[in-house]
Amino acid sequence: MIVRCGRCGSGFDVPGPGRHACPNCGTVNEVGAASGPISTAPPPPPVQEDPSPRVSCANCGFSFIVGKVEVAPCPNCGTPVTVGVTEEGDG
Ligand SMILES: [Zn+2]
Ligand SMILES: [Zn+2]
């Protein structure tokens, strides 16, 4: 694994974690297992469950959650499903 000297900044190869002396300046660098730059993206945050209305597709019967929209396309077959979040007045 390649580590970078904390004194002179030169990179050199080491067999693994431990204490290794820099071949350039002689400074002993302590190399950890999880040391150095890690190019791993952090895990995504947990998805919060929103109290969104759930509708069922009239074509294929697929049930899915929709937002505040009047008509949402079915993610299964693409048929526009009327959500009807607007208040319906009788009369
Ligand atoms: Zn060095
Ligand atoms: Zn559908």
PDB file of N, CA, C and O in Angstrom, residues 1-43:
ATOM      1  N   MET A   1       0.842  -1.190   0.000  1.00  0.00           N
ATOM      2  CA  MET A   1       0.000   0.000   0.000  1.00  0.00           C
ATOM      3  C   MET A   1       0.883   1.248   0.000  1.00  0.00           C
ATOM      4  O   MET A   1       1.973   1.247   0.557  1.00  0.00           O
ATOM      5  N   ILE A   2       0.377   2.277  -0.647  1.00  0.00           N
ATOM      6  CA  ILE A   2       1.136   3.519  -0.754  1.00  0.00           C
ATOM      7  C   ILE A   2       0.730   4.460   0.390  1.00  0.00           C
ATOM      8  O   ILE A   2      -0.454   4.722   0.586  1.00  0.00           O
ATOM      9  N   VAL A   3       1.739   4.927   1.126  1.00  0.00           N
ATOM     10  CA  VAL A   3       1.463   5.900   2.185  1.00  0.00           C
ATOM     11  C   VAL A   3       2.244   7.179   1.889  1.00  0.00           C
ATOM     12  O   VAL A   3       3.204   7.173   1.105  1.00  0.00           O
ATOM     13  N   ARG A   4       1.811   8.238   2.531  1.00  0.00           N
ATOM     14  CA  ARG A   4       2.476   9.515   2.306  1.00  0.00           C
ATOM     15  C   ARG A   4       3.177   9.943   3.588  1.00  0.00           C
ATOM     16  O   ARG A   4       2.579   9.935   4.661  1.00  0.00           O
ATOM     17  N   CYS A   5       4.422  10.309   3.462  1.00  0.00           N
ATOM     18  CA  CYS A   5       5.211  10.716   4.624  1.00  0.00           C
ATOM     19  C   CYS A   5       4.623  11.990   5.227  1.00  0.00           C
ATOM     20  O   CYS A   5       4.327  12.936   4.505  1.00  0.00           O
ATOM     21  N   GLY A   6       4.456  11.972   6.547  1.00  0.00           N
ATOM     22  CA  GLY A   6       3.875  13.129   7.212  1.00  0.00           C
ATOM     23  C   GLY A   6       4.856  14.280   7.352  1.00  0.00           C
ATOM     24  O   GLY A   6       4.482  15.376   7.742  1.00  0.00           O
ATOM     25  N   ARG A   7       6.124  14.046   7.060  1.00  0.00           N
ATOM     26  CA  ARG A   7       7.130  15.105   7.223  1.00  0.00           C
ATOM     27  C   ARG A   7       7.479  15.762   5.894  1.00  0.00           C
ATOM     28  O   ARG A   7       7.403  16.983   5.763  1.00  0.00           O
ATOM     29  N   CYS A   8       7.865  14.908   4.929  1.00  0.00           N
ATOM     30  CA  CYS A   8       8.306  15.477   3.650  1.00  0.00           C
ATOM     31  C   CYS A   8       7.240  15.347   2.563  1.00  0.00           C
ATOM     32  O   CYS A   8       7.322  15.999   1.530  1.00  0.00           O
ATOM     33  N   GLY A   9       6.251  14.501   2.824  1.00  0.00           N
ATOM     34  CA  GLY A   9       5.144  14.423   1.875  1.00  0.00           C
ATOM     35  C   GLY A   9       5.384  13.464   0.722  1.00  0.00           C
ATOM     36  O   GLY A   9       4.544  13.349  -0.179  1.00  0.00           O
ATOM     37  N   SER A  10       6.500  12.764   0.728  1.00  0.00           N
ATOM     38  CA  SER A  10       6.766  11.841  -0.375  1.00  0.00           C
ATOM     39  C   SER A  10       6.047  10.516  -0.135  1.00  0.00           C
ATOM     40  O   SER A  10       5.955  10.042   0.995  1.00  0.00           O
ATOM     41  N   GLY A  11       5.543   9.936  -1.203  1.00  0.00           N
ATOM     42  CA  GLY A  11       4.839   8.676  -1.087  1.00  0.00           C
ATOM     43  C   GLY A  11       5.781   7.505  -1.275  1.00  0.00           C
ATOM     44  O   GLY A  11       6.688   7.547  -2.105  1.00  0.00           O
ATOM     45  N   PHE A  12       5.558   6.459  -0.473  1.00  0.00           N
ATOM     46  CA  PHE A  12       6.370   5.258  -0.610  1.00  0.00           C
ATOM     47  C   PHE A  12       5.523   4.039  -0.287  1.00  0.00           C
ATOM     48  O   PHE A  12       4.490   4.130   0.374  1.00  0.00           O
ATOM     49  N   ASP A  13       5.994   2.891  -0.768  1.00  0.00           N
ATOM     50  CA  ASP A  13       5.222   1.657  -0.652  1.00  0.00           C
ATOM     51  C   ASP A  13       5.598   0.903   0.616  1.00  0.00           C
ATOM     52  O   ASP A  13       6.775   0.766   0.944  1.00  0.00           O
ATOM     53  N   VAL A  14       4.585   0.432   1.351  1.00  0.00           N
ATOM     54  CA  VAL A  14       4.820  -0.364   2.550  1.00  0.00           C
ATOM     55  C   VAL A  14       4.025  -1.664   2.432  1.00  0.00           C
ATOM     56  O   VAL A  14       3.007  -1.703   1.735  1.00  0.00           O
ATOM     57  N   PRO A  15       4.517  -2.736   3.084  1.00  0.00           N
ATOM     58  CA  PRO A  15       3.831  -4.034   2.963  1.00  0.00           C
ATOM     59  C   PRO A  15       2.487  -4.051   3.677  1.00  0.00           C
ATOM     60  O   PRO A  15       1.628  -4.886   3.354  1.00  0.00           O
ATOM     61  N   GLY A  16       2.272  -3.164   4.649  1.00  0.00           N
ATOM     62  CA  GLY A  16       1.008  -3.178   5.369  1.00  0.00           C
ATOM     63  C   GLY A  16       1.053  -2.219   6.544  1.00  0.00           C
ATOM     64  O   GLY A  16       2.000  -1.433   6.677  1.00  0.00           O
ATOM     65  N   PRO A  17       0.017  -2.276   7.413  1.00  0.00           N
ATOM     66  CA  PRO A  17      -0.052  -1.398   8.572  1.00  0.00           C
ATOM     67  C   PRO A  17       1.136  -1.615   9.509  1.00  0.00           C
ATOM     68  O   PRO A  17       1.659  -2.720   9.624  1.00  0.00           O
ATOM     69  N   GLY A  18       1.536  -0.557  10.185  1.00  0.00           N
ATOM     70  CA  GLY A  18       2.677  -0.634  11.103  1.00  0.00           C
ATOM     71  C   GLY A  18       3.454   0.665  11.073  1.00  0.00           C
ATOM     72  O   GLY A  18       2.973   1.677  10.580  1.00  0.00           O
ATOM     73  N   ARG A  19       4.668   0.591  11.592  1.00  0.00           N
ATOM     74  CA  ARG A  19       5.512   1.794  11.582  1.00  0.00           C
ATOM     75  C   ARG A  19       6.620   1.621  10.567  1.00  0.00           C
ATOM     76  O   ARG A  19       7.409   0.674  10.634  1.00  0.00           O
ATOM     77  N   HIS A  20       6.675   2.516   9.628  1.00  0.00           N
ATOM     78  CA  HIS A  20       7.649   2.405   8.542  1.00  0.00           C
ATOM     79  C   HIS A  20       8.382   3.740   8.385  1.00  0.00           C
ATOM     80  O   HIS A  20       7.775   4.799   8.465  1.00  0.00           O
ATOM     81  N   ALA A  21       9.660   3.619   8.169  1.00  0.00           N
ATOM     82  CA  ALA A  21      10.484   4.813   8.005  1.00  0.00           C
ATOM     83  C   ALA A  21      10.452   5.278   6.560  1.00  0.00           C
ATOM     84  O   ALA A  21      10.485   4.474   5.620  1.00  0.00           O
ATOM     85  N   CYS A  22      10.373   6.585   6.392  1.00  0.00           N
ATOM     86  CA  CYS A  22      10.360   7.164   5.058  1.00  0.00           C
ATOM     87  C   CYS A  22      11.735   6.999   4.415  1.00  0.00           C
ATOM     88  O   CYS A  22      12.755   7.336   5.023  1.00  0.00           O
ATOM     89  N   PRO A  23      11.799   6.448   3.217  1.00  0.00           N
ATOM     90  CA  PRO A  23      13.087   6.261   2.544  1.00  0.00           C
ATOM     91  C   PRO A  23      13.714   7.579   2.114  1.00  0.00           C
ATOM     92  O   PRO A  23      14.892   7.618   1.757  1.00  0.00           O
ATOM     93  N   ASN A  24      12.957   8.624   2.144  1.00  0.00           N
ATOM     94  CA  ASN A  24      13.458   9.929   1.685  1.00  0.00           C
ATOM     95  C   ASN A  24      14.109  10.712   2.828  1.00  0.00           C
ATOM     96  O   ASN A  24      15.229  11.197   2.691  1.00  0.00           O
ATOM     97  N   CYS A  25      13.370  10.809   3.973  1.00  0.00           N
ATOM     98  CA  CYS A  25      13.879  11.636   5.067  1.00  0.00           C
ATOM     99  C   CYS A  25      14.119  10.834   6.339  1.00  0.00           C
ATOM    100  O   CYS A  25      14.716  11.332   7.281  1.00  0.00           O
ATOM    101  N   GLY A  26      13.627   9.589   6.381  1.00  0.00           N
ATOM    102  CA  GLY A  26      13.903   8.743   7.535  1.00  0.00           C
ATOM    103  C   GLY A  26      12.884   8.869   8.645  1.00  0.00           C
ATOM    104  O   GLY A  26      13.004   8.203   9.673  1.00  0.00           O
ATOM    105  N   THR A  27      11.871   9.696   8.457  1.00  0.00           N
ATOM    106  CA  THR A  27      10.848   9.856   9.496  1.00  0.00           C
ATOM    107  C   THR A  27       9.976   8.611   9.564  1.00  0.00           C
ATOM    108  O   THR A  27       9.545   8.078   8.535  1.00  0.00           O
ATOM    109  N   VAL A  28       9.753   8.130  10.807  1.00  0.00           N
ATOM    110  CA  VAL A  28       8.916   6.942  10.980  1.00  0.00           C
ATOM    111  C   VAL A  28       7.452   7.356  10.941  1.00  0.00           C
ATOM    112  O   VAL A  28       7.011   8.188  11.723  1.00  0.00           O
ATOM    113  N   ASN A  29       6.748   6.758   9.997  1.00  0.00           N
ATOM    114  CA  ASN A  29       5.324   7.045   9.854  1.00  0.00           C
ATOM    115  C   ASN A  29       4.515   5.858  10.348  1.00  0.00           C
ATOM    116  O   ASN A  29       4.775   4.717   9.975  1.00  0.00           O
ATOM    117  N   GLU A  30       3.548   6.139  11.187  1.00  0.00           N
ATOM    118  CA  GLU A  30       2.689   5.074  11.689  1.00  0.00           C
ATOM    119  C   GLU A  30       1.519   4.892  10.727  1.00  0.00           C
ATOM    120  O   GLU A  30       0.721   5.806  10.499  1.00  0.00           O
ATOM    121  N   VAL A  31       1.461   3.711  10.150  1.00  0.00           N
ATOM    122  CA  VAL A  31       0.457   3.415   9.135  1.00  0.00           C
ATOM    123  C   VAL A  31      -0.636   2.551   9.747  1.00  0.00           C
ATOM    124  O   VAL A  31      -0.367   1.474  10.263  1.00  0.00           O
ATOM    125  N   GLY A  32      -1.859   3.046   9.697  1.00  0.00           N
ATOM    126  CA  GLY A  32      -2.986   2.290  10.217  1.00  0.00           C
ATOM    127  C   GLY A  32      -3.697   1.547   9.107  1.00  0.00           C
ATOM    128  O   GLY A  32      -3.436   1.750   7.922  1.00  0.00           O
ATOM    129  N   ALA A  33      -4.608   0.668   9.521  1.00  0.00           N
ATOM    130  CA  ALA A  33      -5.337  -0.119   8.521  1.00  0.00           C
ATOM    131  C   ALA A  33      -6.290   0.763   7.729  1.00  0.00           C
ATOM    132  O   ALA A  33      -6.502   0.546   6.546  1.00  0.00           O
ATOM    133  N   ALA A  34      -6.854   1.746   8.411  1.00  0.00           N
ATOM    134  CA  ALA A  34      -7.817   2.626   7.749  1.00  0.00           C
ATOM    135  C   ALA A  34      -7.217   4.010   7.550  1.00  0.00           C
ATOM    136  O   ALA A  34      -7.918   4.998   7.576  1.00  0.00           O
ATOM    137  N   SER A  35      -5.904   4.059   7.351  1.00  0.00           N
ATOM    138  CA  SER A  35      -5.267   5.349   7.185  1.00  0.00           C
ATOM    139  C   SER A  35      -5.202   5.726   5.717  1.00  0.00           C
ATOM    140  O   SER A  35      -5.299   4.887   4.841  1.00  0.00           O
ATOM    141  N   GLY A  36      -4.990   6.987   5.488  1.00  0.00           N
ATOM    142  CA  GLY A  36      -4.870   7.441   4.119  1.00  0.00           C
ATOM    143  C   GLY A  36      -6.208   7.814   3.535  1.00  0.00           C
ATOM    144  O   GLY A  36      -7.263   7.579   4.128  1.00  0.00           O
ATOM    145  N   PRO A  37      -6.158   8.427   2.378  1.00  0.00           N
ATOM    146  CA  PRO A  37      -7.411   8.831   1.723  1.00  0.00           C
ATOM    147  C   PRO A  37      -8.207   7.629   1.248  1.00  0.00           C
ATOM    148  O   PRO A  37      -7.689   6.736   0.586  1.00  0.00           O
ATOM    149  N   ILE A  38      -9.457   7.634   1.628  1.00  0.00           N
ATOM    150  CA  ILE A  38     -10.339   6.533   1.223  1.00  0.00           C
ATOM    151  C   ILE A  38     -11.338   7.054   0.195  1.00  0.00           C
ATOM    152  O   ILE A  38     -12.059   8.005   0.457  1.00  0.00           O
ATOM    153  N   SER A  39     -11.333   6.438  -0.955  1.00  0.00           N
ATOM    154  CA  SER A  39     -12.218   6.878  -2.034  1.00  0.00           C
ATOM    155  C   SER A  39     -13.540   6.123  -1.998  1.00  0.00           C
ATOM    156  O   SER A  39     -14.014   5.603  -2.994  1.00  0.00           O
ATOM    157  N   THR A  40     -14.106   6.056  -0.798  1.00  0.00           N
ATOM    158  CA  THR A  40     -15.395   5.375  -0.666  1.00  0.00           C
ATOM    159  C   THR A  40     -16.454   6.384  -0.248  1.00  0.00           C
ATOM    160  O   THR A  40     -16.288   7.068   0.748  1.00  0.00           O
ATOM    161  N   ALA A  41     -17.489   6.456  -1.011  1.00  0.00           N
ATOM    162  CA  ALA A  41     -18.553   7.416  -0.721  1.00  0.00           C
ATOM    163  C   ALA A  41     -19.324   6.976   0.517  1.00  0.00           C
ATOM    164  O   ALA A  41     -19.520   5.775   0.728  1.00  0.00           O
ATOM    165  N   PRO A  42     -19.715   7.937   1.337  1.00  0.00           N
ATOM    166  CA  PRO A  42     -20.493   7.587   2.529  1.00  0.00           C
ATOM    167  C   PRO A  42     -21.859   7.053   2.142  1.00  0.00           C
ATOM    168  O   PRO A  42     -22.371   7.377   1.070  1.00  0.00           O
ATOM    169  N   PRO A  43     -22.439   6.223   3.006  1.00  0.00           N
ATOM    170  CA  PRO A  43     -23.765   5.661   2.681  1.00  0.00           C
ATOM    171  C   PRO A  43     -24.817   6.754   2.657  1.00  0.00           C
ATOM    172  O   PRO A  43     -24.720   7.729   3.395  1.00  0.00           O
TER     173      PRO A  43
END
